Coordinates of C-alpha atoms (C1' of nucleotides) in Angstrom, one line a residue:
Chain A
M1 CA -29.4 -17.5 0.2
I2 CA -31.8 -17.4 3.0
V3 CA -34.1 -20.4 2.6
A4 CA -37.7 -20.4 3.3
M5 CA -38.9 -22.0 6.5
S6 CA -40.7 -24.7 4.6
R7 CA -37.4 -26.0 3.3
Y8 CA -36.6 -27.1 6.8
D9 CA -39.2 -29.7 6.6
P10 CA -37.2 -32.9 6.8
S11 CA -39.5 -34.8 4.5
A12 CA -38.9 -32.2 1.8
F13 CA -35.2 -33.1 1.6
P14 CA -33.7 -36.4 0.8
P15 CA -31.7 -37.2 3.9
F16 CA -28.0 -37.0 3.9
A17 CA -26.1 -39.4 6.0
V18 CA -23.2 -37.8 7.9
T19 CA -20.2 -39.9 8.8
V20 CA -16.7 -39.3 10.2
D21 CA -13.6 -40.8 8.7
L22 CA -10.3 -41.0 10.6
V23 CA -6.9 -40.5 9.2
V24 CA -4.9 -41.9 12.2
L25 CA -1.2 -41.5 11.7
T26 CA 1.7 -42.7 13.8
V27 CA 5.4 -43.3 13.3
R28 CA 6.5 -46.9 13.5
E29 CA 10.0 -48.2 12.7
H30 CA 11.0 -44.9 11.0
A31 CA 8.0 -44.9 8.8
L32 CA 4.8 -42.9 8.8
C33 CA 1.9 -45.3 9.1
A34 CA -1.9 -45.0 8.8
L35 CA -4.5 -47.1 10.5
L36 CA -6.6 -49.1 8.1
V37 CA -9.5 -51.5 8.7
K38 CA -10.7 -54.2 6.4
R39 CA -14.3 -53.8 5.2
G40 CA -16.6 -56.8 6.0
E41 CA -19.5 -55.8 3.8
A42 CA -20.3 -54.5 0.4
P43 CA -19.5 -52.2 -1.2
F44 CA -15.8 -52.5 -1.3
Q45 CA -16.0 -55.7 0.7
G46 CA -12.6 -57.0 1.5
Y47 CA -11.0 -53.6 0.7
W48 CA -9.0 -51.6 3.2
A49 CA -10.6 -48.4 4.4
L50 CA -10.1 -45.7 6.9
P51 CA -11.9 -46.2 10.2
G52 CA -15.0 -44.3 10.7
G53 CA -18.7 -44.4 11.2
F54 CA -22.0 -42.5 11.5
V55 CA -22.5 -39.4 13.5
R56 CA -25.2 -40.0 16.0
P57 CA -28.1 -37.6 16.2
D58 CA -27.1 -36.1 19.5
E59 CA -23.3 -35.9 19.3
G60 CA -21.0 -33.3 17.7
L61 CA -18.6 -34.0 14.9
A62 CA -15.5 -34.0 16.9
E63 CA -17.3 -36.0 19.6
A64 CA -18.1 -38.6 17.0
A65 CA -14.6 -38.7 15.7
S66 CA -13.3 -39.1 19.3
R67 CA -15.7 -41.9 20.0
E68 CA -14.8 -43.8 16.8
L69 CA -11.1 -43.4 17.7
A70 CA -11.7 -44.8 21.1
E71 CA -13.7 -47.7 19.7
E72 CA -11.0 -48.5 17.2
T73 CA -7.8 -48.0 19.2
G74 CA -8.6 -47.2 22.8
L75 CA -6.9 -43.9 22.3
R76 CA -8.2 -40.9 24.1
A77 CA -7.7 -37.9 21.8
H78 CA -8.2 -34.3 22.5
S79 CA -7.9 -31.3 20.3
T80 CA -6.8 -28.9 23.0
P81 CA -3.4 -27.5 22.1
G82 CA -0.3 -28.0 24.3
Q83 CA -1.2 -31.4 25.5
A84 CA 1.3 -32.9 27.9
T85 CA -0.7 -36.1 28.5
A86 CA -0.4 -39.3 26.6
G87 CA -3.4 -38.7 24.5
A88 CA -3.4 -38.2 20.7
H89 CA -4.0 -35.0 18.8
L90 CA -7.2 -34.7 16.9
E91 CA -8.3 -32.0 14.4
Q92 CA -10.8 -31.7 11.6
L93 CA -9.3 -32.3 8.2
A94 CA -11.9 -31.7 5.5
T95 CA -15.3 -32.8 4.4
Y96 CA -16.0 -35.0 1.4
G97 CA -19.4 -35.0 -0.2
H98 CA -19.3 -36.0 -3.8
P99 CA -22.8 -37.2 -4.7
Q100 CA -21.6 -40.6 -5.9
R101 CA -18.8 -41.2 -3.3
D102 CA -21.0 -43.9 -1.7
P103 CA -23.0 -46.0 -4.2
R104 CA -25.8 -46.7 -1.7
M105 CA -26.9 -43.2 -0.7
R106 CA -25.8 -39.7 -0.3
V107 CA -23.1 -39.6 2.4
V108 CA -21.2 -36.6 3.5
S109 CA -18.1 -37.5 5.5
V110 CA -16.2 -35.2 7.8
A111 CA -12.6 -36.4 7.9
Y112 CA -10.5 -36.0 11.1
L113 CA -6.8 -36.2 11.4
V114 CA -5.3 -38.0 14.4
L115 CA -1.6 -37.9 15.3
A116 CA -0.8 -40.6 17.8
P117 CA 2.4 -42.0 19.4
D118 CA 3.3 -45.5 18.5
L119 CA 0.8 -47.9 19.9
P120 CA 1.8 -51.2 21.3
T121 CA -0.6 -53.3 19.2
P122 CA -2.7 -52.7 16.1
R123 CA -5.6 -54.0 18.2
P124 CA -8.3 -54.7 15.8
G125 CA -11.1 -53.6 18.1
G126 CA -14.6 -52.8 17.3
D127 CA -16.5 -54.8 14.7
A128 CA -14.0 -54.4 11.9
S129 CA -12.8 -57.8 10.7
S130 CA -9.2 -56.7 11.0
A131 CA -7.0 -53.7 11.3
R132 CA -3.4 -52.8 10.5
W133 CA -0.9 -50.1 10.3
A134 CA 0.1 -49.4 6.8
P135 CA 3.1 -47.4 5.8
V136 CA 1.8 -44.4 3.9
G137 CA 4.7 -44.6 1.4
E138 CA 3.2 -47.9 0.1
L139 CA -0.3 -46.3 -0.2
L140 CA 0.5 -43.0 -1.7
G141 CA 2.6 -41.9 -4.6
K142 CA 1.8 -45.0 -6.6
T143 CA -0.2 -45.4 -9.7
P144 CA -3.7 -46.7 -9.0
S145 CA -2.6 -50.0 -10.6
D146 CA -0.1 -50.7 -7.9
G147 CA -1.8 -52.9 -5.4
V148 CA -5.4 -52.5 -4.3
P149 CA -6.6 -48.9 -3.7
L150 CA -8.5 -48.0 -0.6
A151 CA -12.3 -48.1 -0.5
F152 CA -14.5 -45.1 -1.5
D153 CA -12.4 -41.9 -1.8
H154 CA -10.3 -42.9 1.2
G155 CA -7.1 -42.7 -0.8
Q156 CA -7.7 -39.0 -1.4
I157 CA -8.7 -38.4 2.2
L158 CA -5.5 -40.2 3.4
A159 CA -3.4 -38.1 1.0
D160 CA -4.9 -34.9 2.2
G161 CA -4.3 -36.0 5.8
V162 CA -0.7 -36.9 5.2
E163 CA -0.1 -33.6 3.5
R164 CA -1.8 -31.7 6.4
A165 CA 0.5 -33.5 8.9
R166 CA 3.6 -32.8 6.8
S167 CA 2.9 -29.1 6.5
K168 CA 1.6 -28.7 10.0
I169 CA 4.7 -29.9 11.8
E170 CA 6.6 -27.2 9.9
Y171 CA 5.1 -24.3 11.8
S172 CA 3.7 -26.0 15.0
S173 CA 5.0 -28.2 17.7
L174 CA 2.6 -30.9 16.7
A175 CA 5.3 -33.4 15.9
T176 CA 5.5 -34.1 19.7
A177 CA 2.1 -35.7 19.3
F178 CA 3.9 -38.6 17.7
C179 CA 6.2 -39.0 20.6
P180 CA 5.7 -40.6 24.0
P181 CA 5.3 -38.2 27.0
E182 CA 9.1 -38.1 27.4
F183 CA 11.4 -38.1 24.4
T184 CA 14.8 -37.1 23.2
V185 CA 15.7 -34.7 20.5
G186 CA 16.9 -37.5 18.4
E187 CA 13.5 -39.3 18.7
L188 CA 11.8 -36.1 17.7
R189 CA 14.1 -35.7 14.7
R190 CA 13.3 -39.2 13.6
V191 CA 9.6 -38.3 13.7
Y192 CA 10.3 -35.4 11.3
E193 CA 12.4 -37.6 9.1
A194 CA 9.7 -40.2 8.9
V195 CA 6.8 -37.8 8.2
W196 CA 8.7 -35.8 5.6
G197 CA 10.7 -38.8 4.2
V198 CA 14.0 -36.9 4.4
V199 CA 17.2 -37.0 6.4
L200 CA 17.9 -34.1 8.6
D201 CA 21.2 -32.9 10.0
P202 CA 21.2 -33.9 13.7
R203 CA 23.3 -30.8 14.8
N204 CA 21.1 -28.2 13.0
F205 CA 18.0 -29.9 14.2
H206 CA 19.2 -29.9 17.7
R207 CA 20.0 -26.3 17.6
K208 CA 16.7 -25.4 16.1
V209 CA 14.4 -27.2 18.5
T210 CA 16.3 -26.5 21.6
G211 CA 16.6 -22.9 20.6
T212 CA 12.9 -22.3 20.1
P213 CA 11.5 -21.0 23.3
G214 CA 8.7 -23.1 24.7
F215 CA 9.0 -26.0 22.3
L216 CA 10.8 -28.4 24.6
L217 CA 10.9 -28.6 28.4
P218 CA 13.8 -30.6 29.9
S219 CA 12.4 -33.2 32.2
G220 CA 15.7 -33.7 34.0
G221 CA 16.3 -37.4 33.1
T222 CA 18.4 -39.0 30.4
T223 CA 18.1 -42.2 28.5
T224 CA 20.2 -44.4 26.4
R225 CA 17.4 -46.4 24.8
Q226 CA 18.6 -45.3 21.4
G227 CA 22.1 -46.4 22.0
G228 CA 25.1 -44.2 22.1
R229 CA 25.7 -41.3 24.4
P230 CA 22.8 -40.7 26.9
A231 CA 20.4 -38.1 25.6
Q232 CA 18.5 -35.6 27.6
L233 CA 14.7 -36.2 28.0
F234 CA 12.2 -33.6 27.2
T235 CA 8.4 -33.1 27.4
A236 CA 6.4 -31.0 25.0
G237 CA 6.5 -27.3 26.0
G238 CA 3.5 -25.0 26.0
A239 CA 4.3 -23.4 22.7
T240 CA 2.1 -24.4 19.9
V241 CA 3.5 -22.4 17.0
L242 CA 7.0 -22.4 15.8
N243 CA 8.2 -18.9 14.8
P244 CA 10.2 -18.9 12.6
P245 CA 8.9 -22.2 11.2
M246 CA 11.1 -25.2 10.4
L247 CA 10.6 -25.6 6.7
R248 CA 11.0 -28.9 4.8
P249 CA 14.0 -29.2 2.7
E250 CA 13.0 -28.4 -0.9
S251 CA 13.1 -30.7 -3.9
Chain B
M1 CA -15.9 -48.9 12.8
I2 CA -17.5 -50.6 9.9
V3 CA -21.2 -50.3 10.3
A4 CA -23.7 -52.9 9.5
M5 CA -25.6 -52.7 6.2
S6 CA -28.8 -52.1 8.0
R7 CA -27.6 -48.8 9.3
Y8 CA -27.7 -47.4 5.8
D9 CA -31.4 -47.6 5.8
P10 CA -32.3 -43.9 5.7
S11 CA -35.4 -44.4 7.9
A12 CA -33.2 -45.8 10.6
F13 CA -31.3 -42.5 10.9
P14 CA -32.8 -39.1 11.7
P15 CA -31.9 -37.0 8.7
F16 CA -29.2 -34.5 8.8
A17 CA -29.6 -31.4 6.8
V18 CA -26.4 -30.3 5.0
T19 CA -25.8 -26.7 4.1
V20 CA -23.0 -24.6 2.9
D21 CA -22.1 -21.2 4.4
L22 CA -19.9 -18.7 2.7
V23 CA -17.3 -16.5 4.2
V24 CA -16.8 -14.0 1.3
L25 CA -14.0 -11.6 1.9
T26 CA -12.9 -8.6 -0.1
V27 CA -10.8 -5.5 0.5
R28 CA -12.7 -2.2 0.3
E29 CA -11.3 1.1 1.2
H30 CA -8.3 -0.3 2.9
A31 CA -10.4 -2.6 5.1
L32 CA -11.1 -6.3 5.0
C33 CA -14.8 -6.8 4.6
A34 CA -17.1 -9.8 4.7
L35 CA -20.4 -10.3 2.9
L36 CA -23.4 -10.5 5.2
V37 CA -27.1 -11.0 4.4
K38 CA -30.0 -10.1 6.7
R39 CA -32.2 -13.0 7.7
G40 CA -35.9 -12.6 6.9
E41 CA -37.2 -15.4 8.9
A42 CA -37.0 -17.0 12.4
P43 CA -34.8 -18.0 14.0
F44 CA -32.5 -15.0 14.2
Q45 CA -34.9 -13.0 12.2
G46 CA -33.4 -9.6 11.4
Y47 CA -29.9 -10.7 12.4
W48 CA -27.0 -10.6 9.9
A49 CA -25.7 -13.9 8.8
L50 CA -23.3 -15.4 6.3
P51 CA -24.8 -16.3 2.9
G52 CA -25.5 -19.9 2.4
G53 CA -28.1 -22.5 1.7
F54 CA -28.9 -26.2 1.4
V55 CA -26.9 -28.6 -0.6
R56 CA -29.0 -30.2 -3.3
P57 CA -29.2 -33.9 -3.5
D58 CA -27.4 -34.2 -6.7
E59 CA -24.6 -31.6 -6.3
G60 CA -21.2 -31.7 -4.7
L61 CA -20.3 -29.5 -1.8
A62 CA -18.0 -27.1 -3.7
E63 CA -20.6 -27.0 -6.4
A64 CA -23.2 -25.9 -3.9
A65 CA -20.9 -23.2 -2.6
S66 CA -20.2 -22.0 -6.0
R67 CA -23.9 -21.9 -6.9
E68 CA -24.8 -20.0 -3.8
L69 CA -22.0 -17.5 -4.4
A70 CA -23.2 -16.9 -7.9
E71 CA -26.8 -16.4 -6.6
E72 CA -25.6 -13.9 -4.0
T73 CA -23.0 -11.9 -5.9
G74 CA -22.8 -13.0 -9.5
L75 CA -19.2 -14.0 -8.9
R76 CA -17.9 -17.0 -10.7
A77 CA -15.5 -18.7 -8.4
H78 CA -13.0 -21.5 -9.0
S79 CA -10.7 -23.4 -6.7
T80 CA -8.1 -24.1 -9.4
P81 CA -4.8 -22.6 -8.4
G82 CA -3.1 -20.0 -10.4
Q83 CA -6.1 -18.3 -11.7
A84 CA -5.4 -15.5 -14.1
T85 CA -9.0 -14.7 -14.8
A86 CA -11.3 -12.3 -12.9
G87 CA -13.0 -15.0 -10.9
A88 CA -12.7 -15.3 -7.1
H89 CA -10.9 -18.0 -5.2
L90 CA -12.9 -20.6 -3.4
E91 CA -11.8 -23.2 -0.9
Q92 CA -13.3 -25.3 1.8
L93 CA -12.9 -23.9 5.2
A94 CA -14.3 -26.2 7.9
T95 CA -17.5 -28.0 8.9
Y96 CA -19.7 -27.1 11.8
G97 CA -22.1 -29.6 13.2
H98 CA -22.8 -28.9 16.9
P99 CA -26.1 -30.6 17.6
Q100 CA -27.8 -27.5 18.7
R101 CA -26.3 -25.0 16.3
D102 CA -29.7 -24.7 14.6
P103 CA -32.7 -24.8 16.9
R104 CA -35.0 -26.4 14.4
M105 CA -33.2 -29.5 13.3
R106 CA -29.8 -31.1 13.0
V107 CA -27.9 -29.1 10.5
V108 CA -24.3 -29.8 9.4
S109 CA -22.8 -26.8 7.6
V110 CA -19.8 -27.0 5.4
A111 CA -18.2 -23.5 5.3
Y112 CA -16.3 -22.2 2.3
L113 CA -14.0 -19.3 2.1
V114 CA -14.2 -17.0 -0.9
L115 CA -11.6 -14.3 -1.6
A116 CA -12.8 -11.8 -4.2
P117 CA -11.7 -8.6 -5.7
D118 CA -13.6 -5.5 -4.8
L119 CA -17.1 -5.7 -6.3
P120 CA -18.8 -2.6 -7.7
T121 CA -22.0 -3.0 -5.7
P122 CA -23.0 -5.0 -2.7
R123 CA -25.9 -6.2 -4.9
P124 CA -28.4 -7.8 -2.6
G125 CA -29.4 -10.5 -5.0
G126 CA -31.2 -13.7 -4.3
D127 CA -34.0 -13.8 -1.8
A128 CA -32.1 -12.2 1.1
S129 CA -33.9 -9.1 2.2
S130 CA -30.7 -7.2 2.1
A131 CA -26.9 -7.6 1.9
R132 CA -23.9 -5.6 2.9
W133 CA -20.2 -5.6 3.1
A134 CA -19.2 -5.3 6.8
P135 CA -15.6 -4.5 7.9
V136 CA -14.4 -7.6 9.8
G137 CA -12.7 -5.3 12.3
E138 CA -16.2 -4.3 13.5
L139 CA -17.4 -7.9 13.7
L140 CA -14.4 -9.6 15.3
G141 CA -12.4 -8.8 18.4
K142 CA -15.3 -7.3 20.2
T143 CA -17.0 -8.5 23.3
P144 CA -20.3 -10.2 22.4
S145 CA -22.1 -7.2 24.0
D146 CA -20.7 -4.9 21.4
G147 CA -23.4 -4.6 18.8
V148 CA -25.5 -7.5 17.6
P149 CA -23.7 -10.7 17.0
L150 CA -24.2 -12.8 13.9
A151 CA -26.8 -15.5 13.6
F152 CA -26.2 -19.1 14.6
D153 CA -22.4 -19.8 15.0
H154 CA -21.6 -17.6 12.1
G155 CA -19.4 -15.3 14.2
Q156 CA -17.1 -18.3 14.8
I157 CA -17.2 -19.3 11.2
L158 CA -16.3 -15.8 10.1
A159 CA -13.4 -15.7 12.6
D160 CA -12.1 -19.0 11.3
G161 CA -12.3 -17.8 7.7
V162 CA -10.5 -14.5 8.5
E163 CA -7.8 -16.4 10.3
R164 CA -7.4 -18.8 7.4
A165 CA -7.1 -15.8 4.9
R166 CA -4.6 -14.1 7.2
S167 CA -2.4 -17.1 7.5
K168 CA -2.8 -18.3 3.9
I169 CA -1.5 -15.2 2.2
E170 CA 1.7 -15.7 4.2
Y171 CA 2.9 -18.7 2.3
S172 CA 0.8 -18.5 -0.9
S173 CA 0.1 -16.0 -3.7
L174 CA -3.6 -15.9 -2.8
A175 CA -3.5 -12.2 -1.9
T176 CA -3.8 -11.6 -5.7
A177 CA -7.3 -13.0 -5.5
F178 CA -8.3 -9.8 -3.8
C179 CA -6.9 -7.8 -6.7
P180 CA -8.3 -7.0 -10.2
P181 CA -6.6 -8.9 -13.1
E182 CA -4.0 -6.1 -13.4
F183 CA -2.6 -4.5 -10.3
T184 CA 0.4 -2.7 -9.0
V185 CA 2.8 -3.7 -6.2
G186 CA 1.3 -0.9 -4.1
E187 CA -2.2 -2.2 -4.5
L188 CA -1.1 -5.7 -3.5
R189 CA 0.7 -4.2 -0.5
R190 CA -2.5 -2.5 0.6
V191 CA -4.3 -5.8 0.4
Y192 CA -1.7 -7.3 2.8
E193 CA -2.1 -4.3 5.0
A194 CA -5.8 -4.5 5.1
V195 CA -6.0 -8.3 5.7
W196 CA -3.3 -8.2 8.4
G197 CA -4.3 -4.9 9.8
V198 CA -0.7 -3.7 9.8
V199 CA 1.5 -1.2 7.9
L200 CA 4.2 -2.6 5.8
D201 CA 7.4 -1.0 4.5
P202 CA 6.8 -0.3 0.8
R203 CA 10.4 -0.8 -0.2
N204 CA 10.9 -4.1 1.6
F205 CA 7.5 -5.3 0.3
H206 CA 8.4 -4.4 -3.2
R207 CA 11.7 -6.2 -3.0
K208 CA 10.0 -9.3 -1.6
V209 CA 7.2 -9.7 -4.1
T210 CA 9.2 -8.8 -7.2
G211 CA 12.0 -11.0 -6.1
T212 CA 9.9 -14.1 -5.7
P213 CA 10.0 -16.0 -9.0
G214 CA 6.6 -16.6 -10.5
F215 CA 4.6 -14.5 -8.0
L216 CA 4.1 -11.5 -10.3
L217 CA 4.2 -11.2 -14.1
P218 CA 4.8 -7.7 -15.6
S219 CA 2.0 -7.0 -17.9
G220 CA 3.8 -4.2 -19.7
G221 CA 1.5 -1.3 -18.8
T222 CA 1.7 1.3 -16.1
T223 CA -0.9 3.2 -14.2
T224 CA -1.2 6.3 -12.1
R225 CA -4.6 5.5 -10.6
Q226 CA -3.1 5.6 -7.1
G227 CA -1.6 9.0 -7.7
G228 CA 2.1 9.7 -7.6
R229 CA 4.7 8.2 -9.9
P230 CA 3.3 5.7 -12.5
A231 CA 3.5 2.1 -11.2
Q232 CA 4.2 -1.0 -13.2
L233 CA 1.2 -3.3 -13.7
F234 CA 1.4 -6.9 -13.0
T235 CA -0.8 -10.0 -13.3
A236 CA -0.6 -13.0 -10.9
G237 CA 2.1 -15.4 -11.9
G238 CA 1.8 -19.1 -11.9
A239 CA 3.4 -19.7 -8.6
T240 CA 1.0 -20.7 -5.8
V241 CA 3.4 -21.1 -2.9
L242 CA 5.7 -18.5 -1.6
N243 CA 9.1 -19.9 -0.5
P244 CA 10.3 -18.5 1.8
P245 CA 6.9 -17.2 3.1
M246 CA 6.2 -13.6 3.9
L247 CA 5.5 -13.8 7.6
R248 CA 3.2 -11.3 9.4
P249 CA 5.0 -8.9 11.6
E250 CA 4.7 -10.2 15.2
S251 CA 2.7 -8.6 17.9
Chain C
dG1 C1' 8.6 25.9 -10.2
dT2 C1' 7.4 23.9 -5.6
dG3 C1' 5.3 20.7 -2.9
dT4 C1' 3.0 16.2 -2.3
dT5 C1' 2.4 11.6 -3.4
dT6 C1' 3.7 7.1 -4.7
dA7 C1' 7.1 4.0 -6.9
dT8 C1' 11.6 2.0 -7.1
dC9 C1' 16.5 1.2 -6.3
dG10 C1' 20.4 0.7 -2.7
dT11 C1' 22.8 0.0 1.6
dC12 C1' 23.7 -1.9 6.0
dA13 C1' 23.3 -4.7 10.1
dG14 C1' 21.3 -8.7 12.3
dA15 C1' 18.9 -13.2 12.5
dG16 C1' 18.6 -17.7 10.9
dA17 C1' 19.7 -21.9 8.2
dG18 C1' 22.7 -25.2 5.8
dA19 C1' 27.2 -27.5 5.7
dC20 C1' 30.3 -29.5 8.5
dG21 C1' 34.3 -30.0 12.2
dA22 C1' 35.0 -31.5 16.8
dC23 C1' 34.2 -33.5 21.1
dT24 C1' 31.5 -36.5 24.6
dA25 C1' 29.5 -40.5 26.6
dT26 C1' 27.5 -44.7 26.3
dG27 C1' 27.4 -50.0 24.8
dA28 C1' 29.5 -53.7 21.9
dT29 C1' 33.5 -56.3 20.5
dC30 C1' 37.9 -58.2 20.6
Chain D
dG1 C1' 40.6 -53.0 29.3
dA2 C1' 41.4 -51.0 24.5
dT3 C1' 39.1 -50.2 20.5
dC4 C1' 35.1 -49.3 17.8
dA5 C1' 30.5 -48.0 16.6
dT6 C1' 26.7 -45.1 17.8
dA7 C1' 24.3 -41.2 19.1
dG8 C1' 24.3 -36.6 21.3
dT9 C1' 25.9 -31.9 21.9
dC10 C1' 28.6 -27.7 21.1
dG11 C1' 30.8 -24.5 17.7
dT12 C1' 32.1 -22.2 13.4
dC13 C1' 31.6 -20.4 8.8
dT14 C1' 29.0 -18.7 5.0
dC15 C1' 25.0 -17.4 2.6
dT16 C1' 20.3 -15.8 2.3
dC17 C1' 16.8 -13.2 3.8
dT18 C1' 14.7 -9.5 6.4
dG19 C1' 13.9 -5.1 8.8
dA20 C1' 15.2 -0.3 9.0
dC21 C1' 16.0 3.5 6.3
dG22 C1' 18.4 6.8 2.8
dA23 C1' 17.9 8.4 -1.9
dT24 C1' 16.1 9.1 -6.4
dA25 C1' 12.2 9.1 -10.0
dA26 C1' 7.9 10.4 -12.1
dA27 C1' 3.5 11.8 -11.9
dC28 C1' -0.2 15.6 -10.2
dA29 C1' -1.9 20.0 -7.7
dC30 C1' -1.1 24.7 -7.0

DNA sequence: GTGTTTATCGTCAGAGAGACGACTATGATC
DNA sequence: GATCATAGTCGTCTCTCTGACGATAAACAC
């Protein structure tokens, strides 16, 4: 409905706090991992949580997410498609606003999803007491009694972010955001395997990704850093959508 | 980052207003239409806008969207998948929070997407001065100089909602949300044609939707309301995902 | 009855994916 | 240096699915 002008009087409305929370995903040692920080204050003191913080009065939502990401990891993210630089991918995930999700006051949190290549160090920057990369397999798919859950509704946010990542690499070239600027087909395949938690046939995968126009650009070089026969190096091509998509194996 | 406790002091933060905006889509006369309301006050007085309103202090975001939808249209929406009732489908779309998107104060708006069967009357309920169903073809894909644009950033929100609907019916059974409880294959096909703006082959479409397990349940009856040979009536089956998906024809 | 409209069933060729064989080029080990 | 293990790359076969399109069926209008 169209609200009356008087309703815009700030004093007439209890204030909402608006925050951003980040689901930062990367692939480390064949496992999909999420960045967690340890909370230093109540509530949920000592619990692990997603990084995040308040949106400042004069900044946009994506801007706030990007700033928090830089504060936590030093990563420079951008949401522009077809990135060929070393930055991470950032996109809005969803917004969480259950009235009691924060016991102190009404907080509406806009969650962002970040896909980043493997970072050298977990670097607990900012004012979080500590930070770590946690394999999402150990955080998800467990009963709430297994281990300590995440603070607030961050377990749900993380689950939504992981599902978004899993489905989005099906029909987009976003999986390259997990890779360094130059990568091999095998490295890209291991990304898919880690994110989906499956094993893919190397030959069919190779045929699929090299046969999709614009997905991969040969950079000319080769590498043997994975052992075995030298593999061709590629960079991400300009294509952002995969048509036809590469669907996850069922079951 | 983890913020200090003092930052939770409401007086320390300029309040954000949180609203919900609704992209309500339906199919009328072979065209995809969106619900618009005419603004009665400044700013953008006299402009068409998406329906929406403030989130109340004690209600969740989806709850607020559902309430606004009921106030505007009388529809009872639910986001539970596999709905067999006459209600509309509701899902969160995205959140828009550019600092200057509302000239009066900082407003963060959580947009929801509603897919509804054709409603008997546009029913301008609530306190909007008037409401109408507008074909999205006339609102999108035009230069900003063609006609009057929507208020605020509602043109962008509408475009995002339409794109979400277009892509989501590819791999889900959501198109049935545009249909009455009982519908024919031809009626469902006309939904796809209206949403995508294409013409589909009736025979291939029939084969695809009747061959996908769980998509359609025969209800036993037949109808001739579309003219021609009587068509079998179906209800939406329990399946929510289409595998393999039904991809839009390219270009 | 004849024509029109819509629904439904079939056929055929081509694209694409899964399963898997074969070969290549490197480093590691004996 | 020969052998082995590892990973990469090319090919083949089959099956499924899709797009194009012919043909038939069952209603209504005249």
